[in-house]
PDB file of C-alpha atoms and ligand atoms in Angstrom:
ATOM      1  CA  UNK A 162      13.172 187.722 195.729  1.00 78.00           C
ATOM      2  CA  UNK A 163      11.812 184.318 196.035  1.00 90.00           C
ATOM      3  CA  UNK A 164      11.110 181.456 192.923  1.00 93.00           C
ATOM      4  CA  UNK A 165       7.847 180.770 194.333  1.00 94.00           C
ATOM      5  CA  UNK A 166       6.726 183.708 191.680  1.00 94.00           C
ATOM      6  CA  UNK A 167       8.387 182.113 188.886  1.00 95.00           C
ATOM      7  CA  UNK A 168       5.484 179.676 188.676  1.00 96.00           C
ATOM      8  CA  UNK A 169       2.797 179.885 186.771  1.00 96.00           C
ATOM      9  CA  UNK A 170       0.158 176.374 187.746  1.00 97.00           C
ATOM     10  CA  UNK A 171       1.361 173.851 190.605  1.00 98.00           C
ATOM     11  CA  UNK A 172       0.755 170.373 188.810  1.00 98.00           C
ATOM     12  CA  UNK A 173       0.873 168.299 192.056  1.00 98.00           C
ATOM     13  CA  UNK A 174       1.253 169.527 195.465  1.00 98.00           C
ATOM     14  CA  UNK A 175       3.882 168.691 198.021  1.00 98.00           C
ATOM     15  CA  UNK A 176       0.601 166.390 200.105  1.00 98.00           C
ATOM     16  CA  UNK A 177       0.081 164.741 196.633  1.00 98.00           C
ATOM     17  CA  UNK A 178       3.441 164.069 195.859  1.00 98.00           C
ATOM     18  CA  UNK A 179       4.084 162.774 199.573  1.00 98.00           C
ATOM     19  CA  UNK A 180       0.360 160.191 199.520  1.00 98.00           C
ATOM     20  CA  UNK A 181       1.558 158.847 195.753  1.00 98.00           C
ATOM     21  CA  UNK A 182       5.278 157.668 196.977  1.00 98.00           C
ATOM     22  CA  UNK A 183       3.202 155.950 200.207  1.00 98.00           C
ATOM     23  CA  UNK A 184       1.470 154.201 197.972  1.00 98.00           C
ATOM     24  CA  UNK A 185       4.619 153.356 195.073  1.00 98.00           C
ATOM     25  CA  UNK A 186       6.595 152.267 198.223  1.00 98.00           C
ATOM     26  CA  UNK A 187       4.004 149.904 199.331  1.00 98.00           C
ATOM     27  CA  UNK A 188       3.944 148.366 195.810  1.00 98.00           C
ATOM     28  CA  UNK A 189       7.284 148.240 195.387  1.00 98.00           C
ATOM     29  CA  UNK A 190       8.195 146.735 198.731  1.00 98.00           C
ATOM     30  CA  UNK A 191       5.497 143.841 198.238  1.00 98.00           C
ATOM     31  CA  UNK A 192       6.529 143.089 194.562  1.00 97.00           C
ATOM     32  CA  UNK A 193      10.734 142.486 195.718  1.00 97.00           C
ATOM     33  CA  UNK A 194       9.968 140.816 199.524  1.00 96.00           C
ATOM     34  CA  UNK A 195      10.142 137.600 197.682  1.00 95.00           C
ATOM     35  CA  UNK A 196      13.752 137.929 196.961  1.00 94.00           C
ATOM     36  CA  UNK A 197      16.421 137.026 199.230  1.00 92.00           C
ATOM     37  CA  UNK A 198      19.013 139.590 198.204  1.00 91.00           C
ATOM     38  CA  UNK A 199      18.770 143.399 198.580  1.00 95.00           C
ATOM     39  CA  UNK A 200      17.130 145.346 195.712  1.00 97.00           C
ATOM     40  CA  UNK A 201      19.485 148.195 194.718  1.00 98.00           C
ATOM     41  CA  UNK A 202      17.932 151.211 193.644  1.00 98.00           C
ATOM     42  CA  UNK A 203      19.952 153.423 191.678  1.00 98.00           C
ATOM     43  CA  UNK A 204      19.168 157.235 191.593  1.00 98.00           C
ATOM     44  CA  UNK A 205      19.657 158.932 188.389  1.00 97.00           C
ATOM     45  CA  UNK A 206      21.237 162.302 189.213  1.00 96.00           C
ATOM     46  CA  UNK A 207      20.650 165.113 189.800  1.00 95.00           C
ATOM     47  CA  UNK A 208      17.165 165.179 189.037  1.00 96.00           C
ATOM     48  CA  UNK A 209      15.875 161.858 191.620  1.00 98.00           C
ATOM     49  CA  UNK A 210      17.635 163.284 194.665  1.00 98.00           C
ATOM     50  CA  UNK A 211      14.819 164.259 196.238  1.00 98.00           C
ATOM     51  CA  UNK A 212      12.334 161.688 195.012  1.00 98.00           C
ATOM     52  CA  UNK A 213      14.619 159.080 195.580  1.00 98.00           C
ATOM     53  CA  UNK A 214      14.877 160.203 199.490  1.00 98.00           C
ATOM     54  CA  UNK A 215      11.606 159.843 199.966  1.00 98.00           C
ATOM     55  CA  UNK A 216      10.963 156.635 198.393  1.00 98.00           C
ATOM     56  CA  UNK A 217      13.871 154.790 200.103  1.00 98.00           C
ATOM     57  CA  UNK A 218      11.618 155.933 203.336  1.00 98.00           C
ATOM     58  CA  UNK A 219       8.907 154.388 202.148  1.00 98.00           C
ATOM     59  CA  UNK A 220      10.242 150.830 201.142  1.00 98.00           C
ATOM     60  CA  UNK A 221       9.870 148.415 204.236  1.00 97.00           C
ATOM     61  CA  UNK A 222      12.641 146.046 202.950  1.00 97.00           C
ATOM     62  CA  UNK A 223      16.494 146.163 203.045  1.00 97.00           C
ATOM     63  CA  UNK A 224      18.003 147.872 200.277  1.00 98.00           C
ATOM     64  CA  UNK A 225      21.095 149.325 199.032  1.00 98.00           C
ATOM     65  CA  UNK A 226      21.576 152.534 197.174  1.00 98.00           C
ATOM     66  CA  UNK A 227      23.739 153.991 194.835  1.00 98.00           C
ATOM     67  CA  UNK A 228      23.781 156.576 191.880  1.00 98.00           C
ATOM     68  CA  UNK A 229      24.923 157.451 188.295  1.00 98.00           C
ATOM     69  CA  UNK A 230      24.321 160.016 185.997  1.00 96.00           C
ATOM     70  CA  UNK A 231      24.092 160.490 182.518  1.00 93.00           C
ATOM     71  CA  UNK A 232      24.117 163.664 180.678  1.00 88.00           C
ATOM     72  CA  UNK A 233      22.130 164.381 177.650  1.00 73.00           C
ATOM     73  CA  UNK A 234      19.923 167.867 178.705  1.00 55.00           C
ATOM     74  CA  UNK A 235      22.036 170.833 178.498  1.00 53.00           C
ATOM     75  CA  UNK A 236      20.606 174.066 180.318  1.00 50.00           C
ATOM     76  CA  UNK A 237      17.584 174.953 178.220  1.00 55.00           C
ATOM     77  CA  UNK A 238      14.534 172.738 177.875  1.00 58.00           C
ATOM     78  CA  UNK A 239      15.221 170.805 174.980  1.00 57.00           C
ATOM     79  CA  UNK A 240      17.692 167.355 175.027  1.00 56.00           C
ATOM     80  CA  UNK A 241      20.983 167.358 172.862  1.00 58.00           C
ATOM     81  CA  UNK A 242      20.876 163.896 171.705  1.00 68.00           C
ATOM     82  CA  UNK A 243      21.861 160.724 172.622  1.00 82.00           C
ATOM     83  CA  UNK A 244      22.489 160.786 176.348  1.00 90.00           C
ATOM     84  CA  UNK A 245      26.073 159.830 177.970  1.00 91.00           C
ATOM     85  CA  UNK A 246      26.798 157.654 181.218  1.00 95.00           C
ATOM     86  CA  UNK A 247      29.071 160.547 182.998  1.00 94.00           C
ATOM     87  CA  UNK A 248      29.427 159.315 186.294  1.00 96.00           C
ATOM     88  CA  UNK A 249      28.923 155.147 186.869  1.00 96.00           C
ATOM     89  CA  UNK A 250      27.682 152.967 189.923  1.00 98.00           C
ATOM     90  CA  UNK A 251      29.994 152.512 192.709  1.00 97.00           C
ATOM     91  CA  UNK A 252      28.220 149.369 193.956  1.00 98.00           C
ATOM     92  CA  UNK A 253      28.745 145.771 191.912  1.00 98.00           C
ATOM     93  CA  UNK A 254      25.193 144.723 190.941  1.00 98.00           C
ATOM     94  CA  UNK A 255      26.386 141.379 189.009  1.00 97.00           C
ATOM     95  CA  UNK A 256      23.257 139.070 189.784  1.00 97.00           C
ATOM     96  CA  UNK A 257      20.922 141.910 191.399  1.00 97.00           C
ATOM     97  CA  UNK A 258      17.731 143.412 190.513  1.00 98.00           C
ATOM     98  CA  UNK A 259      18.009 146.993 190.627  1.00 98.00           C
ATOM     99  CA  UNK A 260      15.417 149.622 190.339  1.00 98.00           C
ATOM    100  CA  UNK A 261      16.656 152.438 188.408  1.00 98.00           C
ATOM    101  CA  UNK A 262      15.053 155.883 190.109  1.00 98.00           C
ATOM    102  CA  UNK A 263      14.352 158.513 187.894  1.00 98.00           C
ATOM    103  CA  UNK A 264      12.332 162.061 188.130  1.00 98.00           C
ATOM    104  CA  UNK A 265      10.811 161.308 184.601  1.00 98.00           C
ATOM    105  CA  UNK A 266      10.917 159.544 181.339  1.00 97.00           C
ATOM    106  CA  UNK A 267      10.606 162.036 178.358  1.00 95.00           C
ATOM    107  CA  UNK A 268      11.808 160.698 174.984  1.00 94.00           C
ATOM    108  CA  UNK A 269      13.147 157.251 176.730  1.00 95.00           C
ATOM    109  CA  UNK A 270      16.365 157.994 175.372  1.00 94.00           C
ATOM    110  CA  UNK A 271      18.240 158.194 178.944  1.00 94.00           C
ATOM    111  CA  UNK A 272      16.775 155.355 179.867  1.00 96.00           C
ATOM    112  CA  UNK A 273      17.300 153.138 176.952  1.00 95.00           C
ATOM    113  CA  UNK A 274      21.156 154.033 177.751  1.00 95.00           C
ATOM    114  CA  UNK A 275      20.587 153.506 181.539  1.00 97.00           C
ATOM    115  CA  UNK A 276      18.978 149.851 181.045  1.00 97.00           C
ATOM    116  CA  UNK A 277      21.243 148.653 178.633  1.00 96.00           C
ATOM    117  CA  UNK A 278      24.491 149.629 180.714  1.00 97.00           C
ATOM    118  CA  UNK A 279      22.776 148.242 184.189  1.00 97.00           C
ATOM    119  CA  UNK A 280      22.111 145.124 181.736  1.00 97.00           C
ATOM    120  CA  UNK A 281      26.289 145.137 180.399  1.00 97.00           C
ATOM    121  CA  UNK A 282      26.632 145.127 184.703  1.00 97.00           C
ATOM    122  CA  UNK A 283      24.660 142.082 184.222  1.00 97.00           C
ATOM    123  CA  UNK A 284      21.991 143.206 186.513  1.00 97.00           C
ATOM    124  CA  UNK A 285      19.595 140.036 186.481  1.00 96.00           C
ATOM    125  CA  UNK A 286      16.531 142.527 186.771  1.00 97.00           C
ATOM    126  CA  UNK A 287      15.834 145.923 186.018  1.00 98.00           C
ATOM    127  CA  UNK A 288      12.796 147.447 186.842  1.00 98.00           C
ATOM    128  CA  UNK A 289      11.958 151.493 186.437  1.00 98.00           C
ATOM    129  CA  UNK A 290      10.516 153.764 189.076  1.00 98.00           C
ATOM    130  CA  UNK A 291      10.123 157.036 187.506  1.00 98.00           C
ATOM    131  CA  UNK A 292       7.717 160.273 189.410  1.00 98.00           C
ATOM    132  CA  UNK A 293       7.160 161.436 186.379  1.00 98.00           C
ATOM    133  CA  UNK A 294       6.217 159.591 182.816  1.00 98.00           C
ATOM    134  CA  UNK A 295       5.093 161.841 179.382  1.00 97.00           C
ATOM    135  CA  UNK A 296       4.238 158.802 177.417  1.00 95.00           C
ATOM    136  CA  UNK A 297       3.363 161.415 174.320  1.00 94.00           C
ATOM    137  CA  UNK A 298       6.729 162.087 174.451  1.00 93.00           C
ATOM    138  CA  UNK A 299       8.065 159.072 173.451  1.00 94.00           C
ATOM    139  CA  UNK A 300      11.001 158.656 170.774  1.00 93.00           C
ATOM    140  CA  UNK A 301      13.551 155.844 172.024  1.00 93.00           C
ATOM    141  CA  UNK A 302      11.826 152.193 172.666  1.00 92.00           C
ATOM    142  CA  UNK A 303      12.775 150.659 175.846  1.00 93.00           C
ATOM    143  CA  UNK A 304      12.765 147.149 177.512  1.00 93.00           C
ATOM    144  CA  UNK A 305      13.052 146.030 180.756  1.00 96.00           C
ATOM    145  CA  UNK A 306      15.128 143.409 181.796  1.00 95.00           C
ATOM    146  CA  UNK A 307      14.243 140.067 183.510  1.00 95.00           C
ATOM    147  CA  UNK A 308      11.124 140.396 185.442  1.00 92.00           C
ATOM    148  CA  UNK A 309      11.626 143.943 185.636  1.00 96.00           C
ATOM    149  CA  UNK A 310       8.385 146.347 186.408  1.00 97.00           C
ATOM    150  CA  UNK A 311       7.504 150.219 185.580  1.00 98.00           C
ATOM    151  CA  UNK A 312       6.273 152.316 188.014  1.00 98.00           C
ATOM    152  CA  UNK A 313       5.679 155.555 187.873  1.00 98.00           C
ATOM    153  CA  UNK A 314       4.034 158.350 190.146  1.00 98.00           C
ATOM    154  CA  UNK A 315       1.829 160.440 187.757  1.00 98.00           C
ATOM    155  CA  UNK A 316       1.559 161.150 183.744  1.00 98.00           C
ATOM    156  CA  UNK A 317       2.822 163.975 182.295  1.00 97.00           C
ATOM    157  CA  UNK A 318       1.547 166.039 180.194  1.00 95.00           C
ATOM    158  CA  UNK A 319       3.424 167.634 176.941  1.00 94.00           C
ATOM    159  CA  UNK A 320       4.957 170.478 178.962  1.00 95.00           C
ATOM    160  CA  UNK A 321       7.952 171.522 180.922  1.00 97.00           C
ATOM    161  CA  UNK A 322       7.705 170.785 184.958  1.00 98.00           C
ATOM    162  CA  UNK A 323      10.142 172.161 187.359  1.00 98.00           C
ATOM    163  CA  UNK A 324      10.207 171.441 191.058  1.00 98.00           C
ATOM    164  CA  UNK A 325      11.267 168.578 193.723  1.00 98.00           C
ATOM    165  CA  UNK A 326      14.537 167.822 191.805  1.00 98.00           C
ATOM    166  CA  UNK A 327      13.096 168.959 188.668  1.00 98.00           C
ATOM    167  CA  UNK A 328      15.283 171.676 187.350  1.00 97.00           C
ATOM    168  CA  UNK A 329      15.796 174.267 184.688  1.00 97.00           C
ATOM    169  CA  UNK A 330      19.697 175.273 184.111  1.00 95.00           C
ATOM    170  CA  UNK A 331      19.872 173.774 187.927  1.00 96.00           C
ATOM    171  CA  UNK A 332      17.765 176.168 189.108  1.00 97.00           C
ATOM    172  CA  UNK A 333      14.011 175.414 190.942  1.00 98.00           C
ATOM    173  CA  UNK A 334      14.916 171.601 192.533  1.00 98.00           C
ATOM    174  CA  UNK A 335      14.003 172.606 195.679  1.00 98.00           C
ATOM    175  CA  UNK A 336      10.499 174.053 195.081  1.00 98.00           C
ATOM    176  CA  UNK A 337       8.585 171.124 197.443  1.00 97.00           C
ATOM    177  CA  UNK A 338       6.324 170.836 194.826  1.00 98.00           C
ATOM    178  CA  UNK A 339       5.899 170.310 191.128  1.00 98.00           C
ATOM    179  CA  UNK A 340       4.717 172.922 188.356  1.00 98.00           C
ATOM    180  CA  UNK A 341       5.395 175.072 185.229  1.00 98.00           C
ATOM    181  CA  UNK A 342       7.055 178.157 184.852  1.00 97.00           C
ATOM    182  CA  UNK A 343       5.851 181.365 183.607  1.00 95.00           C
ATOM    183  CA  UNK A 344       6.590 181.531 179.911  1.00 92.00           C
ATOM    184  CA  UNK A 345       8.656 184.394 180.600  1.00 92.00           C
ATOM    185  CA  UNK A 346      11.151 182.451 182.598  1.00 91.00           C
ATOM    186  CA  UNK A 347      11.995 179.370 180.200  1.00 83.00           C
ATOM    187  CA  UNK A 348      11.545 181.199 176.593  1.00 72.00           C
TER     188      UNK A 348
HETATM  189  P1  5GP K 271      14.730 161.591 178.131  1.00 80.07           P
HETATM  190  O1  5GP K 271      16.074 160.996 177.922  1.00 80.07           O
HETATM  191  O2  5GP K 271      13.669 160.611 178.570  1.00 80.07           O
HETATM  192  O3  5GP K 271      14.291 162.397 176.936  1.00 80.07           O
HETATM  193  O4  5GP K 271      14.885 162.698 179.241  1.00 80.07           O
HETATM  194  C1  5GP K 271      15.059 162.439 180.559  1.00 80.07           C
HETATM  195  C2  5GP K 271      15.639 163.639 181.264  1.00 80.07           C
HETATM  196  O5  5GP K 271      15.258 164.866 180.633  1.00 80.07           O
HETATM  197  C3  5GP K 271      15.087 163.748 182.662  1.00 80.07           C
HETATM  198  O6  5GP K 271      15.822 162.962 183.575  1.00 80.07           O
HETATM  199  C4  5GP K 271      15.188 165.227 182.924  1.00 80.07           C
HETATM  200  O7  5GP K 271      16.469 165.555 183.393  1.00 80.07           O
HETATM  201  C5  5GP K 271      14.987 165.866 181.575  1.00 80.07           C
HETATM  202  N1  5GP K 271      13.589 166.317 181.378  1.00 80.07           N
HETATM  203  C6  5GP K 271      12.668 165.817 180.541  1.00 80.07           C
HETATM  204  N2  5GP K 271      11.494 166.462 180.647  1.00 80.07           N
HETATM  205  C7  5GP K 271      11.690 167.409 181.602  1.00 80.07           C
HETATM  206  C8  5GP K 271      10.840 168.404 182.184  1.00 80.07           C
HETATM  207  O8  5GP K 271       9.658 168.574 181.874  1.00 80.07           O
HETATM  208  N3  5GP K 271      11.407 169.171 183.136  1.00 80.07           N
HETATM  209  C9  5GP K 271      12.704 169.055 183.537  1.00 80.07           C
HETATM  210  N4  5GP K 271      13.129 169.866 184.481  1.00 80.07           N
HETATM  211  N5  5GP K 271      13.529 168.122 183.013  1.00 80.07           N
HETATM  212  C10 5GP K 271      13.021 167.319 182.053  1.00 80.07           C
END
């Protein structure tokens, strides 16, 4: 038995995914050469893992990495409210601009949580770099901080995505690509 049947469409194929962090990577590395200190980028787990991997490869300039997590999905497909910072940063990033790495904004709610605690760190930039973005989606209001920038791999339709870190009830994060389930398997 193999998950591969679980899904029903591929959104965007492993080659897709793979040319669109190429080209984030290039943007992001030209956009942060300017500054003499190393950007951090923090990993929002689980669900960056792998995306975060693959765009640290893809960033020509000296960086630091760390992670923290914050909890507000429980194993189904809909969030239970205001999101908690479970596990925090290891790394000091008092004065540094950080790129927080996520798999994808939804309502902006774990991100509005994220920013404002990297901000509390007193971050002196904090700039987003999410694969995923379902603007429609949108509930919580966010703001970046200093000359913080938003990037973000593809929009999202209204609809649940599994795949390359995406997962449901921690299960389909290492399909290599991205799509939606069967109905049967997340109703
Ligand atoms: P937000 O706080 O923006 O509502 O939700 C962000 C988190 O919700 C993401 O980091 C992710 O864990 C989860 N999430 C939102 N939409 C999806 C989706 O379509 N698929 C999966 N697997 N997780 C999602």
């Amino acid at each position: 038995m193999t998950m591969y049947g679980d899904i029903e469409r591929v959104l965007w194929t492993a080659e897709e995914i793979v040319a669109r962090i190429s080209e984030l990577g290039g943007e992001i590395s030209n956009d942060f050469q300017r500054f003499p200190s190393p950007v951090v980028l923090v990993g929002v787990a689980t669900g960056a893992f792998i995306f975060l991997a693959d765009i640290v490869r893809n960033i020509t300039l000296p960086i630091a990495v760390d992670f923290i997590r914050a909890e507000s999905y429980g194993s189904g497909t809909k969030s239970n409210g205001a999101p908690i910072i479970s596990c925090d940063l290891k790394l000091d990033i008092s004065g540094k601009h950080v790129i927080l790495v996520e798999d994808i904004v939804d309502t902006g709610a774990t991100l509005s949580c994220l920013i404002s605690h990297l901000k509390s760190k007193g971050a002196c930039s904090v700039s987003v770099c999410t694969l995923l973005d379902k603007p429609a989606r949108r509930r919580v209001h966010f703001d970046l901080i200093g000359e913080g920038k938003f990037y973000r791999g593809f929009e999202c339709g209204d609809e649940f995505v599994v795949g390359y870190g995406l997962d449901l009830a921690e299960i389909y994060r290492n399909l290599p690509y991205i799509g939606v389930l069967k109905p049967e398997k997340h109703n």
